[in-house]
Amino acid sequence: MRFDTLIRNGMIVTATDTYAGDVGIHNGKITATGAGLPAENAGRVIEARGRYVMPGGIDVHTHLDMPFGGTTSSDDFETGTVAAAFGGTTTLIDFAIQYKGQTLRHAFDTWMKKADGKATIDYAFHCIITDISGAQLQEMKSLVGEGVPTFKLFMAYPGVFMLDDASIFKAMGSAADSGGMICMHAENGGAIDVIVQRALAEGKRAPKYHALTRPTTAEAEATSRAIALAEMAGAPVYIVHLSCNEALEKVREARDRGLRAYAETCPQYLYLSLDDMNGPGFDGAKYVFTPPLREKWHQEKLWQGLAKDDLQVVSTDHCPFCFKEQKEMGKDDFTKIPNGGPGIEHRLSLVFNGGVHGKRFSLNRFVQLVSTAPAKLFGLYPRKGTVAAGSDADLVIFDPDEEQTISAKTHHMRVDYSMFEGTRVKGVPKVVLSRGRVVVENGKFMGKPGSGEFLRRQNPARI
Ligand code: URP
Ligand code: ZN
Ligand code: ZN
């Protein structure tokens, strides 16, 4: 047995097991795990005593280099993937947007170009569909066959991304036929628009009104409708960025009935609340994203949802806009603030800190939420999402006891503020490997732009 790299004396953690052992790597793959693997001929030995060795994080919801709200998200595929790697994420799934009148193929080709030569970790795409008036239902099936089996639809943002129920139902039918899955932005965009117009007419223009005009009922109603449409179409549905207890209850009910209904939440909904929107001046704009922040009590409901498998995944919905110049576009009108927040870098630490140190769930559940379930649901398992012979050597050597304070002064995302500024978390990725190459070590980035590969995905598994 000869290894290019041997990770020695770690505590290997997967979604099901925790055991002391070594991990041998050859040609970018894990070739052996177990105690006492031979170190003599290893190209490099990495000591992992006192640390966890876990599969690299998989972030299934990012928006890099995305035109939105009259500007473009501030991280591109280079800066965004570097920041992801620092945080222990080794695979991401971004969104290729089909604009009205365009083919899905055009969207996919456009986003492939954005990532090419820049991505430092492996990546894949979902396709956002905003118009199915042409041949897109047929195209969906072709894309599924080419490794793009998931499609995001919007029930919000009327006039921009929103689809009507008939279109959603048709797209779900196409996904059902081909084994694909719909990822749904579930908010009742029509009702929200009326509430927004009313607020503007009353002169309510500050950032906090972005949140106050998007009630939890609008999210719960759309979640319930998305699940009902999927049930009628015989398709699985995955609710993205679920933010509140009312929507969570809809997912729980559906799952209790045995439906293939899944949902993710994001660290911002677990750590932040409406209170954060009451900061001085225009500061609330830092937290303008959709669905918005909720009252604080929802946080614990979401943590419990993660613990009980009512929620299956934590993603970031990373969609960064700089406070200066980008968020400031909405200084006099909250509807002009570009929607989105930066989060790609700290997902693992935040979930580990609140989940495992917070004693809400086990270490194995943590791995499942940030890596294994995303890999299975999005057709990447077992290539990604576990530590086993044959899997890609995407690995994180994680110190469970080291503490860090999150700050824009030290983060690697290309954005001038942090949503979690000053938050102290316990649990830090120390060494990160992407297909056997060390990409982060000793606080330094060691990877290179263009070394990330596009991943053709299988169809979503039933979990
Ligand atoms: O505000 C958000 N979430 N921006 C990104 C786009 C989306 O809806 O996911
Ligand atoms: Zn969305
Ligand atoms: Zn998003």
XYZ file of C-alpha atoms and ligand atoms in Angstrom:
474
model
C 0.000 0.000 0.000
C 1.461 3.337 -1.031
C -0.193 6.623 -0.178
C 0.434 10.064 -1.634
C -0.846 11.386 1.686
C -1.572 9.654 4.974
C -3.667 11.377 7.628
C -2.684 9.741 10.875
C -4.175 9.287 14.355
C -7.340 11.268 13.785
C -10.881 10.561 14.928
C -12.696 9.674 11.721
C -16.259 10.933 11.722
C -18.950 10.049 9.210
C -22.736 10.357 9.351
C -22.850 6.940 11.005
C -19.503 6.218 12.704
C -16.859 7.753 14.913
C -13.590 5.814 15.245
C -9.885 6.381 15.759
C -7.864 5.714 12.641
C -5.861 6.805 9.640
C -6.929 7.798 6.137
C -4.764 6.846 3.154
C -5.018 8.832 -0.073
C -3.812 7.951 -3.557
C -4.521 9.732 -6.846
C -7.077 12.030 -5.233
C -9.126 9.180 -3.773
C -9.364 7.666 -0.324
C -7.855 4.215 -0.719
C -7.871 2.976 2.874
C -9.170 3.823 6.320
C -8.325 2.101 9.588
C -5.838 1.858 12.407
C -2.104 1.586 11.786
C -1.925 2.207 8.035
C 1.716 2.052 6.813
C 3.436 5.429 6.806
C 6.858 4.352 5.426
C 6.220 5.065 1.773
C 3.694 7.838 2.173
C 4.515 10.985 0.193
C 3.317 13.084 3.083
C 2.058 12.338 6.576
C -0.397 14.723 8.255
C -0.783 14.293 11.994
C -4.413 14.603 13.136
C -4.230 13.601 16.805
C -6.968 15.309 18.829
C -8.811 16.285 15.683
C -11.747 15.010 13.705
C -11.264 13.814 10.140
C -14.557 14.315 8.364
C -15.829 14.532 4.783
C -15.553 17.963 3.197
C -18.605 20.168 3.554
C -21.085 20.385 0.703
C -22.902 23.696 0.324
C -25.845 23.155 -2.012
C -27.015 26.776 -2.144
C -24.653 29.531 -3.285
C -24.895 32.473 -5.675
C -21.446 33.381 -7.001
C -21.045 36.059 -9.652
C -24.819 36.399 -9.855
C -26.498 39.442 -11.431
C -29.321 40.409 -9.059
C -31.113 43.542 -7.935
C -29.259 45.797 -10.384
C -25.792 44.611 -9.354
C -23.757 41.391 -9.119
C -22.949 39.292 -6.045
C -19.496 40.306 -4.912
C -17.800 36.895 -4.752
C -16.949 35.208 -8.011
C -16.009 31.548 -8.440
C -12.447 32.229 -7.339
C -12.965 34.345 -4.228
C -16.099 32.443 -3.225
C -14.513 29.012 -3.466
C -11.397 30.174 -1.596
C -13.601 31.396 1.263
C -15.604 28.160 1.135
C -12.411 26.114 1.422
C -11.246 28.092 4.467
C -14.510 27.081 6.098
C -14.179 23.379 5.279
C -16.512 23.315 2.281
C -15.041 21.333 -0.613
C -18.041 21.146 -2.949
C -20.664 23.693 -3.808
C -23.753 23.724 -5.959
C -24.482 27.116 -7.475
C -27.441 28.291 -9.581
C -27.391 28.898 -13.335
C -30.201 31.323 -14.154
C -32.417 30.984 -17.190
C -33.818 34.427 -17.997
C -37.106 34.831 -19.835
C -36.960 33.753 -23.469
C -33.677 31.901 -23.016
C -32.972 28.197 -23.146
C -31.824 26.283 -20.086
C -28.780 25.253 -22.103
C -27.791 28.901 -22.452
C -28.027 29.364 -18.683
C -25.919 26.299 -18.034
C -23.251 27.297 -20.584
C -23.094 30.835 -19.162
C -22.492 29.614 -15.611
C -20.005 26.974 -16.752
C -17.946 29.826 -18.239
C -18.147 31.819 -15.022
C -16.671 28.911 -13.038
C -14.138 27.726 -15.594
C -10.550 28.521 -14.664
C -11.635 30.095 -11.381
C -13.163 27.511 -9.052
C -10.696 26.149 -6.518
C -12.991 23.354 -5.284
C -15.431 21.079 -7.101
C -18.771 22.498 -8.145
C -22.066 21.674 -9.786
C -25.156 23.610 -10.850
C -28.862 23.675 -10.295
C -30.773 25.509 -13.003
C -33.144 28.342 -12.050
C -36.133 28.339 -14.405
C -38.047 31.589 -14.855
C -39.942 30.802 -18.061
C -41.322 27.540 -19.396
C -43.218 28.952 -22.357
C -41.017 27.101 -24.883
C -39.139 23.849 -25.009
C -37.842 24.062 -21.456
C -39.815 21.065 -20.145
C -38.065 18.884 -22.690
C -34.736 20.552 -21.948
C -35.139 19.785 -18.266
C -35.051 16.096 -19.122
C -31.891 16.511 -21.220
C -30.173 18.388 -18.411
C -31.064 15.684 -15.892
C -29.309 13.224 -18.193
C -26.263 15.478 -18.283
C -25.785 15.722 -14.546
C -28.009 18.691 -13.690
C -30.967 16.978 -12.000
C -32.226 19.827 -9.788
C -34.097 23.004 -10.696
C -34.942 26.005 -8.583
C -38.316 27.695 -9.039
C -39.579 30.840 -7.358
C -42.967 31.546 -5.820
C -41.638 35.028 -4.968
C -40.124 38.036 -6.799
C -43.088 38.771 -9.142
C -42.035 40.051 -12.549
C -38.487 38.803 -12.069
C -38.302 35.126 -11.153
C -41.810 34.175 -10.010
C -43.677 31.376 -11.803
C -47.417 30.750 -11.615
C -48.816 27.508 -10.197
C -49.534 25.991 -13.619
C -45.908 26.480 -14.694
C -44.642 25.106 -11.401
C -46.887 22.085 -11.722
C -45.685 21.413 -15.275
C -42.037 21.686 -14.227
C -42.665 19.320 -11.340
C -44.229 16.842 -13.759
C -41.127 17.001 -15.929
C -38.913 16.466 -12.871
C -41.052 13.494 -11.825
C -40.714 11.888 -15.278
C -36.930 12.187 -15.369
C -36.031 11.529 -11.724
C -35.066 15.162 -11.056
C -36.103 17.385 -8.173
C -37.512 20.887 -7.754
C -35.912 23.213 -5.219
C -38.484 25.794 -4.211
C -38.183 29.371 -3.022
C -41.421 29.306 -1.072
C -42.890 32.727 -0.314
C -46.214 34.059 -1.595
C -44.795 36.768 -3.856
C -48.174 38.207 -4.889
C -49.373 38.876 -1.350
C -45.942 40.174 -0.299
C -45.936 42.633 -3.193
C -49.232 44.134 -2.042
C -47.941 44.494 1.519
C -44.720 46.077 0.220
C -46.587 48.635 -1.890
C -48.745 49.536 1.109
C -45.645 50.053 3.276
C -43.996 52.284 0.673
C -47.193 54.356 0.371
C -47.060 54.872 4.146
C -43.477 56.109 3.867
C -41.923 53.009 5.485
C -38.600 52.841 3.685
C -35.979 51.641 6.199
C -34.315 48.188 5.819
C -36.369 46.606 8.603
C -39.489 46.976 6.466
C -38.037 44.398 4.087
C -38.559 41.859 6.881
C -41.798 43.316 8.207
C -43.474 43.078 4.799
C -42.721 39.358 4.371
C -44.783 37.567 7.046
C -44.152 33.984 8.128
C -47.639 33.111 6.870
C -46.518 33.991 3.329
C -43.691 31.472 3.660
C -45.878 28.811 5.271
C -48.616 29.175 2.644
C -46.147 28.843 -0.229
C -44.394 25.904 1.439
C -47.708 24.124 1.815
C -48.679 24.912 -1.799
C -45.313 23.723 -3.127
C -45.713 20.446 -1.262
C -49.280 20.003 -2.524
C -48.254 20.677 -6.136
C -45.359 18.217 -5.801
C -47.653 15.595 -4.302
C -50.062 15.958 -7.244
C -47.163 15.782 -9.717
C -45.614 12.779 -7.965
C -42.308 14.629 -7.596
C -39.954 15.202 -4.677
C -39.637 18.788 -3.499
C -36.842 20.504 -1.577
C -37.698 23.763 0.190
C -34.730 26.114 0.152
C -33.748 28.573 2.898
C -36.596 27.712 5.283
C -36.687 30.415 7.946
C -39.606 29.949 10.327
C -41.561 27.520 12.452
C -44.797 27.857 10.478
C -43.102 26.647 7.276
C -41.263 23.948 9.215
C -44.595 22.579 10.432
C -45.755 22.191 6.828
C -42.651 20.183 5.951
C -43.000 18.058 9.076
C -46.646 17.240 8.308
C -45.750 16.237 4.752
C -42.884 14.033 5.897
C -45.115 12.417 8.515
C -47.401 11.475 5.613
C -44.447 9.835 3.871
C -44.030 12.421 1.106
C -40.626 13.131 -0.386
C -40.558 16.651 1.052
C -37.176 17.973 2.158
C -35.914 21.287 3.454
C -32.780 23.190 4.312
C -32.213 26.079 6.639
C -29.205 28.417 6.804
C -26.951 29.664 9.646
C -28.444 33.186 9.483
C -31.843 31.820 10.551
C -30.215 29.843 13.367
C -28.146 32.717 14.796
C -29.788 36.000 13.799
C -33.216 37.520 14.331
C -35.366 40.560 13.541
C -33.575 42.349 16.401
C -30.464 42.517 14.192
C -32.347 44.735 11.774
C -32.693 47.481 14.366
C -29.009 48.457 14.265
C -27.940 52.094 13.866
C -28.514 54.003 10.627
C -28.681 51.823 7.549
C -27.019 48.820 9.254
C -30.165 46.700 8.945
C -29.431 46.439 5.200
C -26.705 43.912 6.038
C -29.504 41.482 6.872
C -31.763 42.103 3.904
C -32.331 38.732 2.268
C -35.347 36.562 1.559
C -37.007 34.957 3.390
C -36.133 37.560 6.018
C -34.979 37.197 9.600
C -37.697 36.204 12.037
C -38.435 36.679 15.743
C -35.807 35.038 17.920
C -37.966 32.129 19.148
C -37.927 30.562 15.663
C -34.209 29.799 16.034
C -34.675 27.030 18.584
C -37.503 25.526 16.522
C -35.145 25.316 13.551
C -32.356 23.740 15.637
C -34.862 21.153 16.852
C -35.992 20.613 13.256
C -32.391 19.791 12.353
C -32.048 17.442 15.320
C -35.241 15.560 14.474
C -34.711 15.345 10.702
C -37.640 17.599 9.881
C -34.865 19.607 8.196
C -32.215 17.616 6.341
C -29.558 20.126 5.268
C -27.824 23.340 6.306
C -26.723 25.401 3.307
C -25.686 29.062 3.245
C -27.628 30.834 0.459
C -24.355 32.759 0.128
C -25.250 35.835 -1.940
C -22.906 38.635 -0.852
C -23.286 42.327 -1.616
C -20.950 44.936 -0.177
C -22.510 47.318 2.319
C -20.854 50.285 0.675
C -22.060 50.871 -2.863
C -24.172 47.714 -3.232
C -26.479 47.565 -0.193
C -26.424 51.373 -0.234
C -28.353 51.306 -3.517
C -31.418 51.034 -1.277
C -30.594 53.840 1.142
C -33.921 55.561 0.594
C -36.036 52.550 -0.307
C -35.692 49.041 1.141
C -37.004 47.471 -2.099
C -33.823 48.674 -3.846
C -31.451 46.929 -1.428
C -29.966 43.905 -3.230
C -31.245 40.801 -1.409
C -28.652 38.438 -0.014
C -26.029 37.868 2.633
C -22.517 36.406 2.872
C -22.150 33.070 4.636
C -20.134 30.564 2.608
C -17.160 30.607 4.977
C -18.507 29.825 8.435
C -21.231 27.221 7.939
C -19.347 24.284 9.466
C -18.133 26.199 12.505
C -21.545 27.755 13.167
C -23.443 24.471 12.856
C -20.865 22.560 14.907
C -20.816 25.245 17.585
C -24.590 25.482 17.988
C -25.390 21.859 17.244
C -22.643 19.734 18.805
C -21.204 22.077 21.446
C -24.744 23.314 22.053
C -25.742 19.671 22.741
C -28.629 19.788 20.307
C -27.419 16.882 18.165
C -24.565 14.415 17.743
C -21.290 14.766 15.914
C -22.571 12.279 13.314
C -25.731 14.298 12.766
C -23.520 17.345 12.205
C -21.635 15.511 9.435
C -24.909 14.348 7.970
C -26.348 17.886 7.849
C -23.352 19.614 6.285
C -22.044 16.871 4.015
C -23.675 13.436 3.750
C -27.344 14.372 3.331
C -26.478 17.087 0.770
C -24.389 14.519 -1.141
C -27.221 11.970 -1.180
C -30.044 14.393 -1.927
C -28.123 16.075 -4.718
C -26.696 13.012 -6.441
C -23.068 13.163 -5.331
C -22.902 10.217 -2.939
C -20.700 8.202 -2.388
C -18.167 10.097 -4.479
C -18.644 12.954 -2.001
C -20.079 13.116 1.503
C -18.276 10.345 3.346
C -14.878 9.040 4.425
C -14.575 5.647 2.738
C -12.303 3.829 0.309
C -13.267 4.866 -3.214
C -14.603 8.300 -2.294
C -12.875 11.507 -3.349
C -10.324 12.615 -0.772
C -12.287 15.756 0.109
C -11.492 15.949 3.791
C -11.517 18.347 6.695
C -9.250 18.008 9.678
C -11.303 19.787 12.286
C -10.271 21.019 15.720
C -13.369 20.738 17.923
C -11.977 22.868 20.738
C -10.284 25.783 19.014
C -12.284 28.993 19.183
C -12.519 31.814 16.690
C -14.307 35.130 16.543
C -15.964 35.719 13.197
C -15.128 39.089 11.692
C -14.956 40.870 8.355
C -11.383 41.814 9.361
C -10.266 38.206 9.071
C -12.702 36.485 6.729
C -11.855 35.633 3.125
C -15.156 36.468 1.443
C -14.974 39.502 -0.876
C -17.441 41.567 1.087
C -16.986 44.426 3.535
C -19.036 43.141 6.472
C -19.903 39.929 8.265
C -23.450 38.936 9.217
C -21.897 37.206 12.242
C -19.460 39.954 13.273
C -18.148 39.264 16.780
C -19.773 35.830 17.116
C -17.467 33.479 19.013
C -17.588 29.878 17.785
C -15.864 26.721 18.966
C -14.736 24.314 16.224
C -12.389 25.300 13.412
C -11.329 23.556 10.157
C -7.519 23.372 10.313
C -6.509 21.455 7.176
C -8.730 21.057 4.127
C -8.120 18.710 1.214
C -9.836 18.733 -2.159
C -9.364 15.467 -4.091
C -6.228 14.786 -2.089
C -4.657 18.218 -2.560
C -4.176 20.336 0.542
C -6.034 23.571 -0.168
C -5.965 25.145 3.295
C -3.312 24.690 5.969
C -1.866 26.896 8.701
C -4.356 29.615 7.876
C -3.069 29.860 4.300
C -4.713 29.064 1.012
C -2.654 26.475 -0.889
C -5.006 25.641 -3.763
C -5.188 27.179 -7.171
C -7.862 28.719 -9.375
C -9.149 26.315 -11.997
C -8.377 23.161 -10.031
C -12.034 22.692 -9.092
C -13.912 20.335 -11.434
C -17.477 20.404 -12.661
C -19.418 17.488 -11.168
C -22.023 15.655 -13.217
C -24.559 14.519 -10.662
C -26.765 11.447 -10.371
C -30.462 11.810 -9.626
C -31.412 12.689 -6.053
C -31.572 9.697 -3.745
C -34.514 9.042 -1.462
C -33.359 9.756 2.101
O -32.071 37.031 -0.518
C -31.673 36.027 -1.082
N -31.970 34.858 -0.563
N -30.923 36.142 -2.186
C -30.517 35.096 -3.023
C -31.578 34.653 -3.969
C -32.509 33.652 -3.355
O -33.703 33.913 -3.299
O -32.059 32.600 -2.949
Zn -34.441 31.893 -2.922
Zn -30.537 31.609 -2.797
